[in-house]
Amino acid sequence: MVSLGHLNPEQRDAVLHQRGPLLILAGAGSGKTRVIVHRIAYLLDQGEAPQGILAVSFTNRAVREMEERVADMIKDRSIVKKLTLSTFHSLGVKILRKELQRLGYPARFTIYDPSDQLALVRRVMRENRIDETFHNAKDLLAAISQAKNLFLDPPDLNHNAHHELYNNVMVLKKTYSLYEDGLRACGAVDFDDLIRLPVKIFRAFPEALHTWSDRYRQIMVDEYQDTNRAQLLMVECLASVHKNLCVVGDDDQSIYGWRGSDVSNILNFGDQFQGTRVIMLTQNYRCSGHILTAANKVIAQNKTRYDKELWTDANPGPRIGLAVLPDEEQEARYTVEHLYELKHNEKRPWRDFAILYRTNAQSRAFEDALRQERIPYKLVGGQTFFERKEVKDTLAYLKVLYQPSDEIALRRIINYPPRSIGTTTIERLSETVREGQYNSLYQACEHVGDIEGLGTSAKNAVAEFIGQIEDFRSRVPHLSLSALTLRLLEEIRLFPYMHREYKNPNEAKSRIDNLSSLINAIEQYEKRVDSPSLDDYLERITLDTREEDDERETEKDAITLITLHGAKGLEYPVVYLVGVEDGFLPFYRQGEDPNVEEERRLCYVGITRAKQRLYILRALERRRFGRNLEREPSRFLKDIPKELTFFLQADQQRKAQSEEERDQKFKSFFSEINSLFSK
DNA sequence: TATACGATTATTTTT
DNA sequence: TAATCGTATA
């Protein structure tokens, strides 16, 4: 039996709610995961079948946490395994693996990450004479992504309604539809499709809709404030039979507006789902009093929000420390010094500390300072392992083995390492595809002998390449994934080429090291998973960037460097909020208006990550593109009442004093010892 | 076709 | 500043 004794009355109400739509407004640190987990356990207690329970969140991390905590409560592993606890995107994959063929896609599909997407946009633009000097591929891709999130197809776009997406709607329409054709031809879907295509299938095929929506009798959605239109539609579809939809979120923590998430989903939930019950969780169990008060004061300035205020019966705790440093380097050094001292004074492990910033670029100065002091840190986000060139190249080979029609991957490797297949050859081959002679670039390569206008040496090079790939394709079923990858790298002689390619031998070495880590990671994956396979692995690494290369890394005691966005849902005893300057927080660039309310929510998220101690730092000057920029304090700082804060730098002087005192004590201690010995 | 160098341009946040 | 891109040259 699940015990509900240690839940507060609101939490208990939320857990006990059984049928119909439920909106849980869960403030920061109000125990929302706890409610979800208890609710799952309670539903199981009430006899709900585990297969009928679906809980969706945004990040893999949140899903893992849910899994672990559910597993702690429900001892029976076989039951836990039958639950569907998933991110939106992996749920999308799960649906598409079963249903995508209905839309005329091949049975196999790969998932394009943003860099693959951009490569594809660039290619279709080039092939269709859309001038890249007038139309920026990144902007177009962003607009396409927004359109997909809004569940709009190319024909739905019109100048009047969708001008904000992109200034030239005709060009957007054209590029979007070419991009779609391109994806289809490659046998690929992008991240946004993982949400959008299931909805399209549900709308076009009622029997598919029925299968999936009948399956999930109880649905829970975490971080509902971050859902976009397509996600709302997906949830609506899945809940359409049983209508037991429980969403949990906090409008004050909606920070993904730029990615199409729509706060009105949570603000209007009650209107969209008839008979909604609303429960507010306002008791905060995370932050000490001063920190929570500061957070409340900051967020209260926002106009569009549910009026609510978090409270706590925790002690006020220490006040919030403020510091102003001359530049980013000193900001970093000061932070590290302060942190080091605090660790020793309070005997804290490194993992108690986190440094939070607005942009990934800011991490650099802190990394340098931490490395200098040999303090272990872990950098969350930024360029991940799997985004590194050499890793992407290797994975592109694997992708081609799995899905030869993946033209983006094929183009990436067809002449890497160089094997005398130049642009002219590739363009000639690709022309035959556009003329309709072949279905894919790979197929054209296979028939290279029949193609006119190519020299014999080019033909031989292509034929030899195809021979190699086909050879490996035939070996896929017989070799383990890691062995296959290793053999492949040897066969194409990548390492010797890299030694030549990178003049700096250290760079070559570190890149080759990365590839050996990749092999390691694959081996670990093979050990960890029940039935490892090429397609499953490719799916995991695109969907879960935290599929670590070395698991021991994640276990070690280290401080965390993380963006404010990345930190949502996390908490740390000691938080340093750095770069709290206008331009970073709120973020804006010259000539652009900041989205002040969303940026304020981000600031709120930052403050509420801190459990015991919070420090807010800023610099007066910052180097940007090689020139110095004067920085003003964040406008959000003035909303934090003075009496909750103190200046750290006064502390610095005291510290100098106390060091002197310590020196004195040490000396007298020493002389005592000496005198003992001399006796 | 490969390479090397100068020019150019980008820095928000992420599944 | 640093990384990426495009062009010139061998």
mmCIF file of N, CA, C and O in Angstrom, chain A residues 576-643:
data_model
loop_
_atom_site.group_PDB
_atom_site.id
_atom_site.type_symbol
_atom_site.label_atom_id
_atom_site.label_comp_id
_atom_site.label_asym_id
_atom_site.label_seq_id
_atom_site.Cartn_x
_atom_site.Cartn_y
_atom_site.Cartn_z
ATOM 1 N N TYR A 576 25.800 29.777 -7.542
ATOM 2 C CA TYR A 576 26.357 31.046 -7.999
ATOM 3 C C TYR A 576 25.668 31.414 -9.299
ATOM 4 O O TYR A 576 25.785 30.692 -10.302
ATOM 5 N N LEU A 577 24.943 32.514 -9.246
ATOM 6 C CA LEU A 577 24.271 33.001 -10.446
ATOM 7 C C LEU A 577 25.179 34.078 -11.019
ATOM 8 O O LEU A 577 25.362 35.119 -10.390
ATOM 9 N N VAL A 578 25.762 33.824 -12.179
ATOM 10 C CA VAL A 578 26.812 34.736 -12.651
ATOM 11 C C VAL A 578 26.393 35.476 -13.929
ATOM 12 O O VAL A 578 25.470 35.055 -14.631
ATOM 13 N N GLY A 579 27.069 36.574 -14.180
ATOM 14 C CA GLY A 579 26.761 37.376 -15.371
ATOM 15 C C GLY A 579 25.371 37.985 -15.306
ATOM 16 O O GLY A 579 24.677 38.058 -16.312
ATOM 17 N N VAL A 580 24.973 38.400 -14.111
ATOM 18 C CA VAL A 580 23.622 38.938 -13.941
ATOM 19 C C VAL A 580 23.625 40.409 -14.370
ATOM 20 O O VAL A 580 23.651 41.319 -13.559
ATOM 21 N N GLU A 581 23.637 40.575 -15.680
ATOM 22 C CA GLU A 581 23.794 41.899 -16.291
ATOM 23 C C GLU A 581 22.727 42.084 -17.356
ATOM 24 O O GLU A 581 22.286 41.117 -17.968
ATOM 25 N N ASP A 582 22.365 43.328 -17.561
ATOM 26 C CA ASP A 582 21.450 43.623 -18.660
ATOM 27 C C ASP A 582 22.126 43.210 -19.961
ATOM 28 O O ASP A 582 23.293 43.502 -20.178
ATOM 29 N N GLY A 583 21.410 42.510 -20.793
ATOM 30 C CA GLY A 583 22.000 41.994 -22.021
ATOM 31 C C GLY A 583 22.131 40.474 -21.926
ATOM 32 O O GLY A 583 21.963 39.771 -22.917
ATOM 33 N N PHE A 584 22.436 40.005 -20.729
ATOM 34 C CA PHE A 584 22.431 38.559 -20.492
ATOM 35 C C PHE A 584 21.119 38.147 -19.832
ATOM 36 O O PHE A 584 20.543 37.102 -20.137
ATOM 37 N N LEU A 585 20.701 38.970 -18.892
ATOM 38 C CA LEU A 585 19.515 38.655 -18.113
ATOM 39 C C LEU A 585 18.800 39.948 -17.793
ATOM 40 O O LEU A 585 19.127 40.572 -16.795
ATOM 41 N N PRO A 586 17.874 40.434 -18.570
ATOM 42 C CA PRO A 586 17.352 39.765 -19.759
ATOM 43 C C PRO A 586 18.361 39.734 -20.904
ATOM 44 O O PRO A 586 19.142 40.662 -21.043
ATOM 45 N N PHE A 587 18.288 38.675 -21.666
ATOM 46 C CA PHE A 587 19.159 38.568 -22.820
ATOM 47 C C PHE A 587 18.575 39.359 -23.980
ATOM 48 O O PHE A 587 17.397 39.265 -24.271
ATOM 49 N N TYR A 588 19.402 40.142 -24.650
ATOM 50 C CA TYR A 588 18.979 40.755 -25.913
ATOM 51 C C TYR A 588 20.218 41.218 -26.646
ATOM 52 O O TYR A 588 21.273 41.390 -26.052
ATOM 53 N N ARG A 589 20.087 41.345 -27.935
ATOM 54 C CA ARG A 589 21.191 41.948 -28.659
ATOM 55 C C ARG A 589 20.754 43.279 -29.221
ATOM 56 O O ARG A 589 19.572 43.566 -29.301
ATOM 57 N N GLN A 590 21.758 44.022 -29.594
ATOM 58 C CA GLN A 590 21.518 45.401 -29.971
ATOM 59 C C GLN A 590 20.386 45.504 -30.989
ATOM 60 O O GLN A 590 20.349 44.774 -31.974
ATOM 61 N N GLY A 591 19.500 46.457 -30.724
ATOM 62 C CA GLY A 591 18.416 46.692 -31.664
ATOM 63 C C GLY A 591 17.261 45.726 -31.514
ATOM 64 O O GLY A 591 16.270 45.839 -32.205
ATOM 65 N N GLU A 592 17.397 44.742 -30.604
ATOM 66 C CA GLU A 592 16.292 43.809 -30.410
ATOM 67 C C GLU A 592 15.677 43.995 -29.030
ATOM 68 O O GLU A 592 16.374 44.301 -28.068
ATOM 69 N N ASP A 593 14.380 43.802 -28.964
ATOM 70 C CA ASP A 593 13.708 43.925 -27.678
ATOM 71 C C ASP A 593 13.781 42.606 -26.936
ATOM 72 O O ASP A 593 13.534 41.559 -27.508
ATOM 73 N N PRO A 594 14.135 42.683 -25.657
ATOM 74 C CA PRO A 594 14.127 41.434 -24.891
ATOM 75 C C PRO A 594 12.697 41.017 -24.574
ATOM 76 O O PRO A 594 11.800 41.851 -24.511
ATOM 77 N N ASN A 595 12.517 39.725 -24.404
ATOM 78 C CA ASN A 595 11.245 39.224 -23.918
ATOM 79 C C ASN A 595 11.339 39.252 -22.388
ATOM 80 O O ASN A 595 11.706 38.265 -21.759
ATOM 81 N N VAL A 596 10.993 40.408 -21.823
ATOM 82 C CA VAL A 596 11.322 40.645 -20.422
ATOM 83 C C VAL A 596 10.643 39.648 -19.490
ATOM 84 O O VAL A 596 11.255 39.151 -18.551
ATOM 85 N N GLU A 597 9.388 39.334 -19.778
ATOM 86 C CA GLU A 597 8.683 38.437 -18.856
ATOM 87 C C GLU A 597 9.306 37.039 -18.851
ATOM 88 O O GLU A 597 9.492 36.436 -17.797
ATOM 89 N N GLU A 598 9.627 36.540 -20.022
ATOM 90 C CA GLU A 598 10.241 35.209 -20.071
ATOM 91 C C GLU A 598 11.626 35.214 -19.425
ATOM 92 O O GLU A 598 12.005 34.276 -18.724
ATOM 93 N N GLU A 599 12.366 36.295 -19.658
ATOM 94 C CA GLU A 599 13.698 36.390 -19.061
ATOM 95 C C GLU A 599 13.595 36.500 -17.537
ATOM 96 O O GLU A 599 14.443 35.991 -16.814
ATOM 97 N N ARG A 600 12.548 37.156 -17.077
ATOM 98 C CA ARG A 600 12.367 37.254 -15.637
ATOM 99 C C ARG A 600 12.054 35.876 -15.052
ATOM 100 O O ARG A 600 12.540 35.507 -13.987
ATOM 101 N N ARG A 601 11.278 35.120 -15.781
ATOM 102 C CA ARG A 601 11.010 33.754 -15.324
ATOM 103 C C ARG A 601 12.298 32.952 -15.252
ATOM 104 O O ARG A 601 12.504 32.151 -14.333
ATOM 105 N N LEU A 602 13.171 33.205 -16.213
ATOM 106 C CA LEU A 602 14.448 32.510 -16.214
ATOM 107 C C LEU A 602 15.262 32.879 -14.976
ATOM 108 O O LEU A 602 15.894 32.027 -14.339
ATOM 109 N N CYS A 603 15.237 34.144 -14.652
ATOM 110 C CA CYS A 603 15.920 34.622 -13.455
ATOM 111 C C CYS A 603 15.314 33.942 -12.224
ATOM 112 O O CYS A 603 16.030 33.475 -11.331
ATOM 113 N N TYR A 604 14.008 33.844 -12.217
ATOM 114 C CA TYR A 604 13.282 33.179 -11.131
ATOM 115 C C TYR A 604 13.705 31.713 -11.023
ATOM 116 O O TYR A 604 13.970 31.201 -9.926
ATOM 117 N N VAL A 605 13.779 31.055 -12.149
ATOM 118 C CA VAL A 605 14.237 29.662 -12.158
ATOM 119 C C VAL A 605 15.627 29.576 -11.539
ATOM 120 O O VAL A 605 15.894 28.722 -10.691
ATOM 121 N N GLY A 606 16.508 30.513 -11.912
ATOM 122 C CA GLY A 606 17.869 30.503 -11.385
ATOM 123 C C GLY A 606 17.884 30.630 -9.869
ATOM 124 O O GLY A 606 18.518 29.840 -9.175
ATOM 125 N N ILE A 607 17.157 31.608 -9.369
ATOM 126 C CA ILE A 607 17.147 31.855 -7.921
ATOM 127 C C ILE A 607 16.626 30.636 -7.166
ATOM 128 O O ILE A 607 17.180 30.218 -6.153
ATOM 129 N N THR A 608 15.561 30.049 -7.692
ATOM 130 C CA THR A 608 14.925 28.953 -6.964
ATOM 131 C C THR A 608 15.665 27.617 -7.088
ATOM 132 O O THR A 608 15.183 26.610 -6.602
ATOM 133 N N ARG A 609 16.808 27.614 -7.781
ATOM 134 C CA ARG A 609 17.613 26.381 -7.785
ATOM 135 C C ARG A 609 18.363 26.216 -6.480
ATOM 136 O O ARG A 609 18.872 25.146 -6.164
ATOM 137 N N ALA A 610 18.534 27.332 -5.735
ATOM 138 C CA ALA A 610 19.408 27.331 -4.561
ATOM 139 C C ALA A 610 18.659 26.858 -3.319
ATOM 140 O O ALA A 610 17.579 27.344 -3.018
ATOM 141 N N LYS A 611 19.247 25.894 -2.613
ATOM 142 C CA LYS A 611 18.608 25.410 -1.399
ATOM 143 C C LYS A 611 19.044 26.198 -0.181
ATOM 144 O O LYS A 611 18.214 26.605 0.627
ATOM 145 N N GLN A 612 20.346 26.390 -0.037
ATOM 146 C CA GLN A 612 20.831 27.024 1.190
ATOM 147 C C GLN A 612 21.496 28.368 0.960
ATOM 148 O O GLN A 612 21.275 29.304 1.698
ATOM 149 N N ARG A 613 22.331 28.432 -0.041
ATOM 150 C CA ARG A 613 23.083 29.668 -0.255
ATOM 151 C C ARG A 613 23.001 30.087 -1.718
ATOM 152 O O ARG A 613 23.107 29.259 -2.614
ATOM 153 N N LEU A 614 22.815 31.404 -1.879
ATOM 154 C CA LEU A 614 22.760 31.946 -3.233
ATOM 155 C C LEU A 614 23.702 33.133 -3.346
ATOM 156 O O LEU A 614 23.718 34.001 -2.466
ATOM 157 N N TYR A 615 24.501 33.143 -4.409
ATOM 158 C CA TYR A 615 25.383 34.276 -4.673
ATOM 159 C C TYR A 615 25.098 34.791 -6.067
ATOM 160 O O TYR A 615 24.906 34.004 -6.998
ATOM 161 N N ILE A 616 25.042 36.106 -6.171
ATOM 162 C CA ILE A 616 24.756 36.707 -7.465
ATOM 163 C C ILE A 616 25.940 37.580 -7.862
ATOM 164 O O ILE A 616 26.331 38.472 -7.114
ATOM 165 N N LEU A 617 26.501 37.296 -9.018
ATOM 166 C CA LEU A 617 27.699 38.023 -9.433
ATOM 167 C C LEU A 617 27.500 38.687 -10.787
ATOM 168 O O LEU A 617 26.693 38.233 -11.604
ATOM 169 N N ARG A 618 28.267 39.758 -10.985
ATOM 170 C CA ARG A 618 28.269 40.367 -12.306
ATOM 171 C C ARG A 618 29.618 41.018 -12.564
ATOM 172 O O ARG A 618 30.404 41.222 -11.634
ATOM 173 N N ALA A 619 29.868 41.350 -13.810
ATOM 174 C CA ALA A 619 31.121 42.002 -14.184
ATOM 175 C C ALA A 619 30.801 43.372 -14.776
ATOM 176 O O ALA A 619 29.717 43.598 -15.295
ATOM 177 N N LEU A 620 31.771 44.268 -14.666
ATOM 178 C CA LEU A 620 31.556 45.624 -15.186
ATOM 179 C C LEU A 620 31.888 45.702 -16.668
ATOM 180 O O LEU A 620 31.419 46.577 -17.376
ATOM 181 N N GLU A 621 32.728 44.783 -17.109
ATOM 182 C CA GLU A 621 33.196 44.847 -18.472
ATOM 183 C C GLU A 621 33.336 43.428 -18.983
ATOM 184 O O GLU A 621 33.642 42.524 -18.221
ATOM 185 N N ARG A 622 33.091 43.237 -20.249
ATOM 186 C CA ARG A 622 33.136 41.890 -20.796
ATOM 187 C C ARG A 622 33.703 41.957 -22.204
ATOM 188 O O ARG A 622 33.388 42.868 -22.961
ATOM 189 N N ARG A 623 34.528 41.023 -22.559
ATOM 190 C CA ARG A 623 35.050 41.000 -23.931
ATOM 191 C C ARG A 623 34.056 40.308 -24.829
ATOM 192 O O ARG A 623 33.602 39.214 -24.538
ATOM 193 N N ARG A 624 33.763 40.977 -25.929
ATOM 194 C CA ARG A 624 32.801 40.416 -26.863
ATOM 195 C C ARG A 624 33.374 40.614 -28.254
ATOM 196 O O ARG A 624 33.646 41.745 -28.654
ATOM 197 N N PHE A 625 33.602 39.577 -28.993
ATOM 198 C CA PHE A 625 34.210 39.683 -30.315
ATOM 199 C C PHE A 625 35.496 40.489 -30.247
ATOM 200 O O PHE A 625 35.768 41.315 -31.112
ATOM 201 N N GLY A 626 36.245 40.286 -29.192
ATOM 202 C CA GLY A 626 37.531 40.946 -29.123
ATOM 203 C C GLY A 626 37.494 42.372 -28.628
ATOM 204 O O GLY A 626 38.527 42.976 -28.401
ATOM 205 N N ARG A 627 36.293 42.946 -28.473
ATOM 206 C CA ARG A 627 36.289 44.303 -27.914
ATOM 207 C C ARG A 627 35.576 44.325 -26.562
ATOM 208 O O ARG A 627 34.758 43.468 -26.264
ATOM 209 N N ASN A 628 35.934 45.344 -25.778
ATOM 210 C CA ASN A 628 35.368 45.422 -24.439
ATOM 211 C C ASN A 628 34.006 46.103 -24.426
ATOM 212 O O ASN A 628 33.793 47.075 -25.127
ATOM 213 N N LEU A 629 33.139 45.575 -23.626
ATOM 214 C CA LEU A 629 31.776 46.102 -23.537
ATOM 215 C C LEU A 629 31.473 46.439 -22.082
ATOM 216 O O LEU A 629 31.692 45.620 -21.198
ATOM 217 N N GLU A 630 30.963 47.613 -21.849
ATOM 218 C CA GLU A 630 30.543 47.970 -20.496
ATOM 219 C C GLU A 630 29.228 47.268 -20.169
ATOM 220 O O GLU A 630 28.360 47.135 -21.032
ATOM 221 N N ARG A 631 29.106 46.835 -18.930
ATOM 222 C CA ARG A 631 27.903 46.098 -18.555
ATOM 223 C C ARG A 631 27.159 46.787 -17.417
ATOM 224 O O ARG A 631 27.771 47.264 -16.468
ATOM 225 N N GLU A 632 25.853 46.804 -17.526
ATOM 226 C CA GLU A 632 25.007 47.357 -16.476
ATOM 227 C C GLU A 632 24.374 46.199 -15.702
ATOM 228 O O GLU A 632 24.177 45.119 -16.259
ATOM 229 N N PRO A 633 24.043 46.450 -14.422
ATOM 230 C CA PRO A 633 23.396 45.360 -13.662
ATOM 231 C C PRO A 633 22.053 44.970 -14.272
ATOM 232 O O PRO A 633 21.390 45.785 -14.905
ATOM 233 N N SER A 634 21.671 43.732 -14.064
ATOM 234 C CA SER A 634 20.368 43.274 -14.527
ATOM 235 C C SER A 634 19.263 44.085 -13.880
ATOM 236 O O SER A 634 19.313 44.395 -12.700
ATOM 237 N N ARG A 635 18.259 44.408 -14.670
ATOM 238 C CA ARG A 635 17.137 45.176 -14.122
ATOM 239 C C ARG A 635 16.359 44.362 -13.086
ATOM 240 O O ARG A 635 15.591 44.905 -12.305
ATOM 241 N N PHE A 636 16.565 43.048 -13.070
ATOM 242 C CA PHE A 636 15.820 42.220 -12.113
ATOM 243 C C PHE A 636 16.376 42.347 -10.684
ATOM 244 O O PHE A 636 15.700 42.032 -9.717
ATOM 245 N N LEU A 637 17.628 42.804 -10.604
ATOM 246 C CA LEU A 637 18.263 42.862 -9.281
ATOM 247 C C LEU A 637 17.563 43.831 -8.347
ATOM 248 O O LEU A 637 17.511 43.613 -7.139
ATOM 249 N N LYS A 638 17.018 44.898 -8.922
ATOM 250 C CA LYS A 638 16.429 45.909 -8.034
ATOM 251 C C LYS A 638 15.128 45.410 -7.399
ATOM 252 O O LYS A 638 14.627 46.029 -6.466
ATOM 253 N N ASP A 639 14.599 44.310 -7.873
ATOM 254 C CA ASP A 639 13.388 43.756 -7.268
ATOM 255 C C ASP A 639 13.686 42.880 -6.051
ATOM 256 O O ASP A 639 12.781 42.436 -5.359
ATOM 257 N N ILE A 640 14.962 42.634 -5.833
ATOM 258 C CA ILE A 640 15.337 41.858 -4.639
ATOM 259 C C ILE A 640 15.567 42.847 -3.493
ATOM 260 O O ILE A 640 16.450 43.692 -3.583
ATOM 261 N N PRO A 641 14.776 42.750 -2.430
ATOM 262 C CA PRO A 641 14.898 43.713 -1.335
ATOM 263 C C PRO A 641 16.306 43.717 -0.739
ATOM 264 O O PRO A 641 16.899 42.650 -0.533
ATOM 265 N N LYS A 642 16.785 44.922 -0.489
ATOM 266 C CA LYS A 642 18.157 45.100 0.024
ATOM 267 C C LYS A 642 18.417 44.282 1.283
ATOM 268 O O LYS A 642 19.505 43.744 1.461
ATOM 269 N N GLU A 643 17.396 44.246 2.154
ATOM 270 C CA GLU A 643 17.632 43.603 3.453
ATOM 271 C C GLU A 643 17.849 42.091 3.336
ATOM 272 O O GLU A 643 18.233 41.441 4.296
#
